[in-house]
Short mmCIF file of C-alpha atoms in Angstrom, two decimals:
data_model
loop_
_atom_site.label_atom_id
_atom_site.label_comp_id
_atom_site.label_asym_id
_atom_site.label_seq_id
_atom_site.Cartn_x
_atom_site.Cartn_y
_atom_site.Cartn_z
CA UNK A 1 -15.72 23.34 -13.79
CA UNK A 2 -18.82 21.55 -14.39
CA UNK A 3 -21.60 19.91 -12.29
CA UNK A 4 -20.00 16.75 -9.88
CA UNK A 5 -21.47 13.82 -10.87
CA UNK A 6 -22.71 11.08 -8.59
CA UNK A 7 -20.00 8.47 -8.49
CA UNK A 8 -20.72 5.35 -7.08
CA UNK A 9 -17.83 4.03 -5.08
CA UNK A 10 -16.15 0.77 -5.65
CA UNK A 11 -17.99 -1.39 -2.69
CA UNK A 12 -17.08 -4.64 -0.79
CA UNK A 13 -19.44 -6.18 -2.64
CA UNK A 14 -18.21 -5.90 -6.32
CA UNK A 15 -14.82 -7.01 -4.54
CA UNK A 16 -16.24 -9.82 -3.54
CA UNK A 17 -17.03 -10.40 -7.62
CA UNK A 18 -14.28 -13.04 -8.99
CA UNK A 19 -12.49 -11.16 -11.43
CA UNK A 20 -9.36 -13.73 -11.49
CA UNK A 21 -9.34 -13.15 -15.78
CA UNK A 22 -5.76 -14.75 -16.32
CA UNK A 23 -6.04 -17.29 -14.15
CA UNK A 24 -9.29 -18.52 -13.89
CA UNK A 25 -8.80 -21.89 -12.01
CA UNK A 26 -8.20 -19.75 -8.30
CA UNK A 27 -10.88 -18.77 -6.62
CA UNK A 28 -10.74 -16.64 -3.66
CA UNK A 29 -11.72 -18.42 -0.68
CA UNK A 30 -13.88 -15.42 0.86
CA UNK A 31 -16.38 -15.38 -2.50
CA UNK A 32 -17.64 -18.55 -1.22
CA UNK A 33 -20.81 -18.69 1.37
CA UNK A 34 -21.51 -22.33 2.42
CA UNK A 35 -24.79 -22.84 1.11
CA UNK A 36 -25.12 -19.99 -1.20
CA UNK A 37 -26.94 -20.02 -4.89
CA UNK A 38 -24.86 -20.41 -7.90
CA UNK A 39 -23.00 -17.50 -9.30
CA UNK A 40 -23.13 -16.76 -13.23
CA UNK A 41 -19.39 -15.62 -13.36
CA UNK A 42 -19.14 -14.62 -16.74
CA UNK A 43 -22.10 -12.13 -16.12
CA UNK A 44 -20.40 -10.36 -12.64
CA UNK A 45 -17.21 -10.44 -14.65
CA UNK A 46 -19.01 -8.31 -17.53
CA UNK A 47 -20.76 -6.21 -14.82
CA UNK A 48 -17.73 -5.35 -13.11
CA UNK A 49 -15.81 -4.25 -15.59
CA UNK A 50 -18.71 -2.01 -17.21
CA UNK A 51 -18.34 -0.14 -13.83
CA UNK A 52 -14.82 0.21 -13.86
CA UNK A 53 -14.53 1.63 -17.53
CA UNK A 54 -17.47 4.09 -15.93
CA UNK A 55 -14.40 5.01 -13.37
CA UNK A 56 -11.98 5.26 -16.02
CA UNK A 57 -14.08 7.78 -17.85
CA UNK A 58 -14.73 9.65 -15.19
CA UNK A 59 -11.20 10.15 -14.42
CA UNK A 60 -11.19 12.87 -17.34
CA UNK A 61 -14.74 14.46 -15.77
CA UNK A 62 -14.37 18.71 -15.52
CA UNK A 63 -15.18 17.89 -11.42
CA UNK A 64 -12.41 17.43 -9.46
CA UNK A 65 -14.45 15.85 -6.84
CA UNK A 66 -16.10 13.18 -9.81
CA UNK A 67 -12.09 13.03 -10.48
CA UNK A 68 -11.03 12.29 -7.27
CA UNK A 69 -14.01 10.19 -6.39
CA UNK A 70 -13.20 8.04 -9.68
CA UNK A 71 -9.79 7.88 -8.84
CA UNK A 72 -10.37 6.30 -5.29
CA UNK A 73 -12.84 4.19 -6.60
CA UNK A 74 -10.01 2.35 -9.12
CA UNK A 75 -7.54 1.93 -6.62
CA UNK A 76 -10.13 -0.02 -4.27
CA UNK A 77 -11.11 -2.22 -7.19
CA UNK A 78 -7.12 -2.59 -8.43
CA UNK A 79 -6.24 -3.56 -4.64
CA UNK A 80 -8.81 -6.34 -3.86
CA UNK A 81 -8.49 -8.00 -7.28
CA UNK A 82 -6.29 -9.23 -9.88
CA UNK A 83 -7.73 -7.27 -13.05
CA UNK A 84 -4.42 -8.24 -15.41
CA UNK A 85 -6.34 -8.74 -19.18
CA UNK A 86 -8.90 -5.58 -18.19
CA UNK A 87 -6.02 -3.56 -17.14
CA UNK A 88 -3.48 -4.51 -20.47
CA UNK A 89 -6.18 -3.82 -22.74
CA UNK A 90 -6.63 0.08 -21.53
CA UNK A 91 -3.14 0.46 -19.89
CA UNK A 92 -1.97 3.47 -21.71
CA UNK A 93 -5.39 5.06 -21.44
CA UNK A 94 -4.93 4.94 -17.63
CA UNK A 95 -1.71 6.04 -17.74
CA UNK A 96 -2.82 9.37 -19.94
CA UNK A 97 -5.53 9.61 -16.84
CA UNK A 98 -2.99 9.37 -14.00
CA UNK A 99 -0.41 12.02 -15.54
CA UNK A 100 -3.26 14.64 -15.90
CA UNK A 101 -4.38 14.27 -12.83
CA UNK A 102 -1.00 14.30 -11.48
CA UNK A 103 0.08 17.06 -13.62
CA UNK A 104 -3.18 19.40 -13.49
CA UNK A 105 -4.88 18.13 -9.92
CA UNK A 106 -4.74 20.20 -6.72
CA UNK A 107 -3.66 18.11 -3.39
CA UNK A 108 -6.29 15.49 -2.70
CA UNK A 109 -6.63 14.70 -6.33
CA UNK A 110 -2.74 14.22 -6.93
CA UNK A 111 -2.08 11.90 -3.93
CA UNK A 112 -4.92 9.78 -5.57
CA UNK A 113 -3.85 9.25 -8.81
CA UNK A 114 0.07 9.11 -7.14
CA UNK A 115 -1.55 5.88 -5.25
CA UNK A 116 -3.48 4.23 -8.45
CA UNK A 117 -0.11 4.55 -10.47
CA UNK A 118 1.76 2.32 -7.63
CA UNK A 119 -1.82 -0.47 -7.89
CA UNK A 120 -1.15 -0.06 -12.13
CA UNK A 121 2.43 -1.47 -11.53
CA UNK A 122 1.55 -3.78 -8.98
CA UNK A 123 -1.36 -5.10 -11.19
CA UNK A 124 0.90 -5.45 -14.09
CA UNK A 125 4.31 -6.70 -12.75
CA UNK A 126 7.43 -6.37 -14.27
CA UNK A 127 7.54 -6.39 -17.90
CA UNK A 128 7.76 -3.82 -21.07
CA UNK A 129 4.31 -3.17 -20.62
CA UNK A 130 5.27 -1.77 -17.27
CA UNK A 131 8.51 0.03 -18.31
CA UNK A 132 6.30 1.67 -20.86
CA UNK A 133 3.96 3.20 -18.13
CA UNK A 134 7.12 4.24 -15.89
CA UNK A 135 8.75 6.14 -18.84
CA UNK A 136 5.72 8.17 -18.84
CA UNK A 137 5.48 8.40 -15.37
CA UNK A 138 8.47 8.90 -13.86
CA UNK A 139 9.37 11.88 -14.93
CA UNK A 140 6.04 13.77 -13.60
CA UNK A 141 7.15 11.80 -10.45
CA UNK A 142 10.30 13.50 -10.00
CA UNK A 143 9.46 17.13 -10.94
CA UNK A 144 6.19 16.65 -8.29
CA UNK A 145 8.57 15.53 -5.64
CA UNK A 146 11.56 18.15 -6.52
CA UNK A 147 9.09 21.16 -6.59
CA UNK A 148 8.86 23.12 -3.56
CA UNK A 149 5.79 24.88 -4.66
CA UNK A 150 3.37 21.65 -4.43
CA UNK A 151 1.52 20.30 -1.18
CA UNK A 152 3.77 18.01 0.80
CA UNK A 153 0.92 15.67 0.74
CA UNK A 154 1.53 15.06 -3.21
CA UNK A 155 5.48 15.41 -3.13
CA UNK A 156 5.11 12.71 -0.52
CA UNK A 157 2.67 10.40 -2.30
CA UNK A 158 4.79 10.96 -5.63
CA UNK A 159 7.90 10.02 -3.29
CA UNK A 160 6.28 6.81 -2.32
CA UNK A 161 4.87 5.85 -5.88
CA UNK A 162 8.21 6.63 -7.49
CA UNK A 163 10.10 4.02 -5.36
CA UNK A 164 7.70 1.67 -5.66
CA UNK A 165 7.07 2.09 -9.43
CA UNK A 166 10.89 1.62 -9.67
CA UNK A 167 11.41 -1.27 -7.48
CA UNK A 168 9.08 -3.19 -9.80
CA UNK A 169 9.82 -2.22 -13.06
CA UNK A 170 13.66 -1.27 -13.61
CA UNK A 171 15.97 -3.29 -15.13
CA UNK A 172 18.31 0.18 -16.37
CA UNK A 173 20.97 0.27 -13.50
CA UNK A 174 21.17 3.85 -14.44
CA UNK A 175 17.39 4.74 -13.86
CA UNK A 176 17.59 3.34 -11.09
CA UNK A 177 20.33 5.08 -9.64
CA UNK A 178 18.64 8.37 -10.86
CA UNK A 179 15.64 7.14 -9.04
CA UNK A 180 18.10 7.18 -5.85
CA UNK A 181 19.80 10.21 -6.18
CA UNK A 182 16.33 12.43 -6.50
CA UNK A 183 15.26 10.53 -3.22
CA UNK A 184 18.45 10.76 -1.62
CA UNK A 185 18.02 14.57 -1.83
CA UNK A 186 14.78 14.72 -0.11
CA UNK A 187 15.80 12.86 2.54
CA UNK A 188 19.13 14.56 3.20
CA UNK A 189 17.60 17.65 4.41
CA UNK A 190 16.45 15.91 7.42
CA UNK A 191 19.95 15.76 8.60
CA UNK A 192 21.28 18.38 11.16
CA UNK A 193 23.65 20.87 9.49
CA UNK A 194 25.55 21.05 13.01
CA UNK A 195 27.03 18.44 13.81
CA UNK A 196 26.98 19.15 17.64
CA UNK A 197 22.82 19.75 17.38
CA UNK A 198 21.28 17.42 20.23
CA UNK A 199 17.78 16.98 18.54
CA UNK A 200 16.31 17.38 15.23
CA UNK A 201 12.71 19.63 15.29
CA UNK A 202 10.02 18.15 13.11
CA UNK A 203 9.11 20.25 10.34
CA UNK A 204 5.97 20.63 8.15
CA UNK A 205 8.58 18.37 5.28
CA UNK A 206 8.87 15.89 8.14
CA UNK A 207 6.18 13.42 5.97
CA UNK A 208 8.00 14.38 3.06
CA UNK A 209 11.57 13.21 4.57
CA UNK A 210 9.93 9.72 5.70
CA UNK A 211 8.17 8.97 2.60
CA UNK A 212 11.78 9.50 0.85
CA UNK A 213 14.18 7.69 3.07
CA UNK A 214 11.47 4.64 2.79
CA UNK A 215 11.49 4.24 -0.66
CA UNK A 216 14.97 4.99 -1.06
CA UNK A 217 15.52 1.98 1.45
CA UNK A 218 13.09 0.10 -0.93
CA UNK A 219 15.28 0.19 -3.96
CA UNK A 220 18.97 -0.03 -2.10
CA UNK A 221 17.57 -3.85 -0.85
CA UNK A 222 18.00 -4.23 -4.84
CA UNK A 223 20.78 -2.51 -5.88
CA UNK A 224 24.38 -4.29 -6.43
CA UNK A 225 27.02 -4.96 -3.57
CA UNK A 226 29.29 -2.27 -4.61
CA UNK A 227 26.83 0.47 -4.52
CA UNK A 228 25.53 -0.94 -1.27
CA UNK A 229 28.72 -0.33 -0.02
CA UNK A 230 28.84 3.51 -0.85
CA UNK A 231 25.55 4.00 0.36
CA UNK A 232 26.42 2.44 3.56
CA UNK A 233 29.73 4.63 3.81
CA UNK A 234 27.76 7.71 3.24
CA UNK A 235 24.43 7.71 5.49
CA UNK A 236 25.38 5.10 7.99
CA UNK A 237 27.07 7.73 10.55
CA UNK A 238 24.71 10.35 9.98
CA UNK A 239 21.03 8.30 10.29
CA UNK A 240 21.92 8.23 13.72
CA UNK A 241 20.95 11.92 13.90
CA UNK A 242 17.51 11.76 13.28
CA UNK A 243 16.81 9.34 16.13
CA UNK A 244 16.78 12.35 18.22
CA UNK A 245 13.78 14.51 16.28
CA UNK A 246 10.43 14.94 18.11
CA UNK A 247 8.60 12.84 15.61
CA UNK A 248 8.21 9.75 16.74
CA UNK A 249 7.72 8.03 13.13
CA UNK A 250 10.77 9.89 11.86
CA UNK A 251 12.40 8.09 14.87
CA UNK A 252 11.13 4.52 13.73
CA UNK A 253 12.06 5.22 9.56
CA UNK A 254 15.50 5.89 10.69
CA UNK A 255 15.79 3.10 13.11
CA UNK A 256 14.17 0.70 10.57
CA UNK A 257 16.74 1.57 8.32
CA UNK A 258 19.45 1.86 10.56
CA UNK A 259 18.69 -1.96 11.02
CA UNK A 260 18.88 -2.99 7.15
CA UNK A 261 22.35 -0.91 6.77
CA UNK A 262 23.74 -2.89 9.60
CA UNK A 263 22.17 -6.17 7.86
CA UNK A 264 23.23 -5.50 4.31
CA UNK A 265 26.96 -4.31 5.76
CA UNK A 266 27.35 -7.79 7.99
CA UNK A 267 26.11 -9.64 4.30
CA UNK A 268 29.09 -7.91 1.99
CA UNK A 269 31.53 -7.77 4.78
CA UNK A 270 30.99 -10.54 7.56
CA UNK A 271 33.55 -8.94 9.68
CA UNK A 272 32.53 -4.77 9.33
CA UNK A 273 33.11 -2.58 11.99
CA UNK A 274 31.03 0.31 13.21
CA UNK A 275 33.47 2.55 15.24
CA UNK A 276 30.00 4.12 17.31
CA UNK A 277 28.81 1.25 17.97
CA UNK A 278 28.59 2.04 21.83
CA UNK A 279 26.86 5.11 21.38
CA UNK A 280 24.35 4.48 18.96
CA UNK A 281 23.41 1.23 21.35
CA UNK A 282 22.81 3.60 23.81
CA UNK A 283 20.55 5.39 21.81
CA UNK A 284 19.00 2.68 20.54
CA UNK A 285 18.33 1.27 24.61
CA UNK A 286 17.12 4.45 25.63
CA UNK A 287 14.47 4.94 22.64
CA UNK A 288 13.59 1.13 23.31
CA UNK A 289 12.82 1.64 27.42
CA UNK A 290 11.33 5.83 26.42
CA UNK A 291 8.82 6.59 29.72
CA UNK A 292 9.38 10.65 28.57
CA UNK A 293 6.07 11.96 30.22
CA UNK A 294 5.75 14.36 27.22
CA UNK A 295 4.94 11.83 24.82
CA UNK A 296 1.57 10.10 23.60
CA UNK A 297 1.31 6.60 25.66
CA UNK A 298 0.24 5.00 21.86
CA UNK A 299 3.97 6.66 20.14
CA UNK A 300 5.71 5.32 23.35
CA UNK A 301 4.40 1.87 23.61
CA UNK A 302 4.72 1.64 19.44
CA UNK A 303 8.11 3.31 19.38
CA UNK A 304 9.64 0.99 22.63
CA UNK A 305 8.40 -2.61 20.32
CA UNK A 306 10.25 -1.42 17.22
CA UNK A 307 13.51 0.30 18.88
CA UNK A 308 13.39 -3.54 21.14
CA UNK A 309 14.07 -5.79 17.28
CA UNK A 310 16.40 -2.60 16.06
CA UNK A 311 18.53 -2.92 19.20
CA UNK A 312 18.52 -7.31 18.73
CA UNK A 313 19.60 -6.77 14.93
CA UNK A 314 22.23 -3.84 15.46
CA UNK A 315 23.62 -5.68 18.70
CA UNK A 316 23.16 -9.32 18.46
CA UNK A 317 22.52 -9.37 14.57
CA UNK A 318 19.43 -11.32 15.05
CA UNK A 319 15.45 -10.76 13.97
CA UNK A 320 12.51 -11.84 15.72
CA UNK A 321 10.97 -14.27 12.90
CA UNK A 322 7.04 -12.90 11.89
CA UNK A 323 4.60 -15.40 10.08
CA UNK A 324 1.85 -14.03 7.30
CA UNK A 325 -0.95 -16.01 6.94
CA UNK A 326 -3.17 -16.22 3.70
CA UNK A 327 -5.63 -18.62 2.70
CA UNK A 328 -3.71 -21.99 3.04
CA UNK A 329 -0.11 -20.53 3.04
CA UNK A 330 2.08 -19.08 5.32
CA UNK A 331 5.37 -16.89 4.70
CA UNK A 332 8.01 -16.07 7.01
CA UNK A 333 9.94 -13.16 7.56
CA UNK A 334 13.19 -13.48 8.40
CA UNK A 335 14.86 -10.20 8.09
CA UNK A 336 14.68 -6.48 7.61
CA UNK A 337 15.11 -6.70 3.84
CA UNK A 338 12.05 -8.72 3.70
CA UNK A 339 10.27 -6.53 6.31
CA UNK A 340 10.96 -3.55 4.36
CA UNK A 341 9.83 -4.85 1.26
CA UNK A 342 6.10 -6.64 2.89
CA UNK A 343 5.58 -3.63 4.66
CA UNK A 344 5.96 -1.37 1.48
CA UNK A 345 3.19 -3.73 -0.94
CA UNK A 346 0.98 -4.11 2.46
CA UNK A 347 1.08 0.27 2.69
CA UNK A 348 -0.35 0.48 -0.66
CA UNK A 349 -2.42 -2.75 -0.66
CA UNK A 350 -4.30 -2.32 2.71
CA UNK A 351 -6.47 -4.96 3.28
CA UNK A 352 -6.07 -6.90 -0.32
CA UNK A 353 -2.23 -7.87 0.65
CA UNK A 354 -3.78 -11.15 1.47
CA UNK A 355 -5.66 -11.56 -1.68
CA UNK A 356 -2.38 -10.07 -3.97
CA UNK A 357 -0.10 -12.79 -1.81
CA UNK A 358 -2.74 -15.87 -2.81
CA UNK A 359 -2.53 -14.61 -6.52
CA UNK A 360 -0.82 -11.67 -7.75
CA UNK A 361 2.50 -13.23 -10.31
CA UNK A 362 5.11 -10.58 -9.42
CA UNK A 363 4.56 -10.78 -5.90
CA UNK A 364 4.63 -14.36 -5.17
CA UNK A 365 8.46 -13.74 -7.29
CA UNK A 366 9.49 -11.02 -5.00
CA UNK A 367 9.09 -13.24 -1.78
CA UNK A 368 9.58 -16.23 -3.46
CA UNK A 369 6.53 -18.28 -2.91
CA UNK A 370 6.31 -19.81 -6.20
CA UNK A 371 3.10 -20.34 -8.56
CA UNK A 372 -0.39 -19.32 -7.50
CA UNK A 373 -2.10 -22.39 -5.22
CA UNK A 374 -4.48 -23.44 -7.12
CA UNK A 375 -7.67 -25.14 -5.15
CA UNK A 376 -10.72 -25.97 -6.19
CA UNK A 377 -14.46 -25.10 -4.87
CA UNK A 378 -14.57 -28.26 -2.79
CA UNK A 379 -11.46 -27.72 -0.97
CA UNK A 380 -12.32 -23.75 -0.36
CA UNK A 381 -15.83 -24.84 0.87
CA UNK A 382 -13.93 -27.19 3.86
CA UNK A 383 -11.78 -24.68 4.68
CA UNK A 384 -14.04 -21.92 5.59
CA UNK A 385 -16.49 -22.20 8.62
CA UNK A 386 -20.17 -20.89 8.04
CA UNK A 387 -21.00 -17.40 8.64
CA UNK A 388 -22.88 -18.71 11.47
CA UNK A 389 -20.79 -20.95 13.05
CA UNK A 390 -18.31 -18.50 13.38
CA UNK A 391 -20.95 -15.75 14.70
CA UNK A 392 -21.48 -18.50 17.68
CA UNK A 393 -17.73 -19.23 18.43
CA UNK A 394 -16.90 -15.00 18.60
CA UNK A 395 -20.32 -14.20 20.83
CA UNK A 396 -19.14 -17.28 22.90
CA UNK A 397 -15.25 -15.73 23.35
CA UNK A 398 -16.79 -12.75 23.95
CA UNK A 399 -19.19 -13.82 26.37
CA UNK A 400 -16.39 -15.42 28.49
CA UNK A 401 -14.00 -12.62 28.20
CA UNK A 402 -16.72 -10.30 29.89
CA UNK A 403 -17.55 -12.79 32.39
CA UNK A 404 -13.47 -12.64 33.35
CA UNK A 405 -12.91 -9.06 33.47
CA UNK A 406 -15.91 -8.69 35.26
CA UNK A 407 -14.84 -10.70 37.89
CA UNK A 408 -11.16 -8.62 37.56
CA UNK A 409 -12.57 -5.37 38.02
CA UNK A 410 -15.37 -6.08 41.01
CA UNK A 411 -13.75 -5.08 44.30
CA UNK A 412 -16.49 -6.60 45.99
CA UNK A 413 -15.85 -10.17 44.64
CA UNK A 414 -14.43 -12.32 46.95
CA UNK A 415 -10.69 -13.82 46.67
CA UNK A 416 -12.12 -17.72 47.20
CA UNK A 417 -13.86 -17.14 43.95
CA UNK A 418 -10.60 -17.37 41.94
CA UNK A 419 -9.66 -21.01 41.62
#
């Protein structure tokens, strides 16, 4: 191969460039400072995307490092910004990138471009544009995933980016039932061939096995009653196996799921019957109040808050409501199906799930929020306290927070002191 070349990363500050192309009356609240100079938008615009076509030609670089490195640096910039016209224009030329890379990459380089395919969708929605890229795609997904001979790392990432890819583009009933089916048989292996096994050991597919019984729980929230159904019949008494392996986030995936199969069952049938019931509450109580001494204190504590809302929505059939804030909206959660979904998009998104909620078309229609808020400068500017000001309210918290533990952890301070 040849020489590396020195990429320069995607940084916080060219995310902090508004790149809103298609809709360019939003403007994201953190770009503004409160006394700040005038920004010539048309010319960060124009420097931004110079950069990223820099990325995008890099992607085909002899160095798999100046690959990699280009590859990372695109799926920061796709995940803190809406980049819809840049992206149409060289859409196929990114897809060409991405199934190289896939196709020819080792490890490293493959989970990479596995993650930028799942930003490509995101960025572009639903839509023939999209189907095109998944006809391309989708196919390198599946062999990836289905060969034994590649790292788990990249059958897992390809596992991952397949479900998602197909959750957002596929209207074909059939794809996405092929989609399923290659999942389904990942996932499967997880399950103990003896019926009478007590646990199930971890394995170095373990990853693998997660990655594929999440995104295979991604696409059944979209799939029709009747298939929901047969799913249900077929994995609902045998998830309860793998709440007994020794990895604690194999235990959560299968509890988290167990929890959506009991809510999608109670939706098509309000009176359905689980003949186990008692058992797998036991389970279910015992993994939600775990003090085993041989596990991590972080897995147990973790571990006890999810197994706490799987035993309320298997047993009571209720969910403890969460609210996501961003900018001046909020969004409930309400159930697993929505849970599933938000914590799927906020995996891949990171830290721009915020930004893609305020802005991003196809997933304000997946949770149902409606148009983009539009607000002006003036409005933005009210909303947002100085830099300052909020540098003075955090060292004063913190100041008083000391001061209290202080006080906590002195054995010498006297009782009356406490009012």
């Amino acid at each position: 191969g040849g020489q590396p070349r020195n990429v320069q990363p995607f940084s916080d500050e060219d995310a902090s460039i508004e790149t809103m192309s298609h809709c360019s009356g939003f403007s994201d609240p953190a770009s503004f400072t409160e006394d700040g100079p005038e920004v010539d938008e048309e010319a960060t615009q124009e420097d931004l995307e110079y950069k990223l076509k820099g990325f995008i030609d890099l992607t085909l670089d002899k160095s798999a490092k100046t690959r990699q490195a280009a590859l990372e640096s695109l799926k920061s910039a796709f995940s803190s910004k809406i980049l819809y016209e840049f992206i149409m224009e060289r859409r196929m030329t990114l897809t060409d990138s991405i199934e190289r890379c896939i196709k020819k990459g080792k490890s490293e380089e493959q989970c990479a471009a596995a993650g930028l395919a799942c930003l490509l969708c995101v960025q572009m929605g639903s839509g023939i544009e999209s189907e095109e890229i998944f006809k391309t795609l989708g196919p390198v997904l599946k062999k990836i995933v289905c060969d034994g001979t590649a790292s788990v790392q990249a059958r897992q990432a390809c596992a991952t980016c397949l479900g998602i890819c197909c959750f957002i583009v596929t209207d074909d009933i059939t794809e996405l039932y092929s989609t399923m089916e290659c999942l389904e048989n990942i996932f499967i292996k997880a399950y103990p061939r003896d019926r009478d096994t007590n646990g199930v050991s971890s394995t170095p597919n373990t990853v693998l096995h997660i990655s594929a019984l999440l995104a295979w729980t991604l696409l059944l929230t979209i799939c029709p009653m009747n298939e929901v159904k047969k799913k249900i019949e077929m994995h609902l008494h045998k998830l309860p196996s793998m709440l007994s392996c020794d990895d604690v986030n194999m235990r959560i995936a299968a509890g988290e799921t167990l929890a959506l199969l009991f809510e999608l069952a109670r939706e098509t049938d309000a009176d359905f019957f689980y003949e186990d019931m008692e058992l797998l509450t036991e389970k279910l109580r015992a993994l939600a109040t775990d003090g085993n001494k041989h596990r991590a204190k972080v897995d147990k504590r973790k571990q006890r808050s999810v197994f706490r809302d799987v035993l309320r929505a298997v047993e009571e059939r209720d969910f403890p409501t969460e609210t996501v804030k961003f900018g001046p909206e909020r969004m409930y959660i309400d159930c697993w199906v929505k849970k599933q979904t938000y914590d799927t998009f906020k995996e891949i998104l990171g830290s721009g799930m915020q930004y893609h909620l305020q802005s991003n078309d196809f997933l304000r229609n997946v949770f149902e929020l409606g148009p983009p808020v539009m607000l002006d400068a003036a409005a933005l500017k009210t909303m947002k306290i100085s830099r300052f000001e909020r540098h003075l309210y955090n060292s004063a918290a913190f100041k008083a927070r000391t001061k209290a533990r202080s006080k906590c952890r002195d054995k010498r301070a006297d009782v009356g002191e406490f009012f």
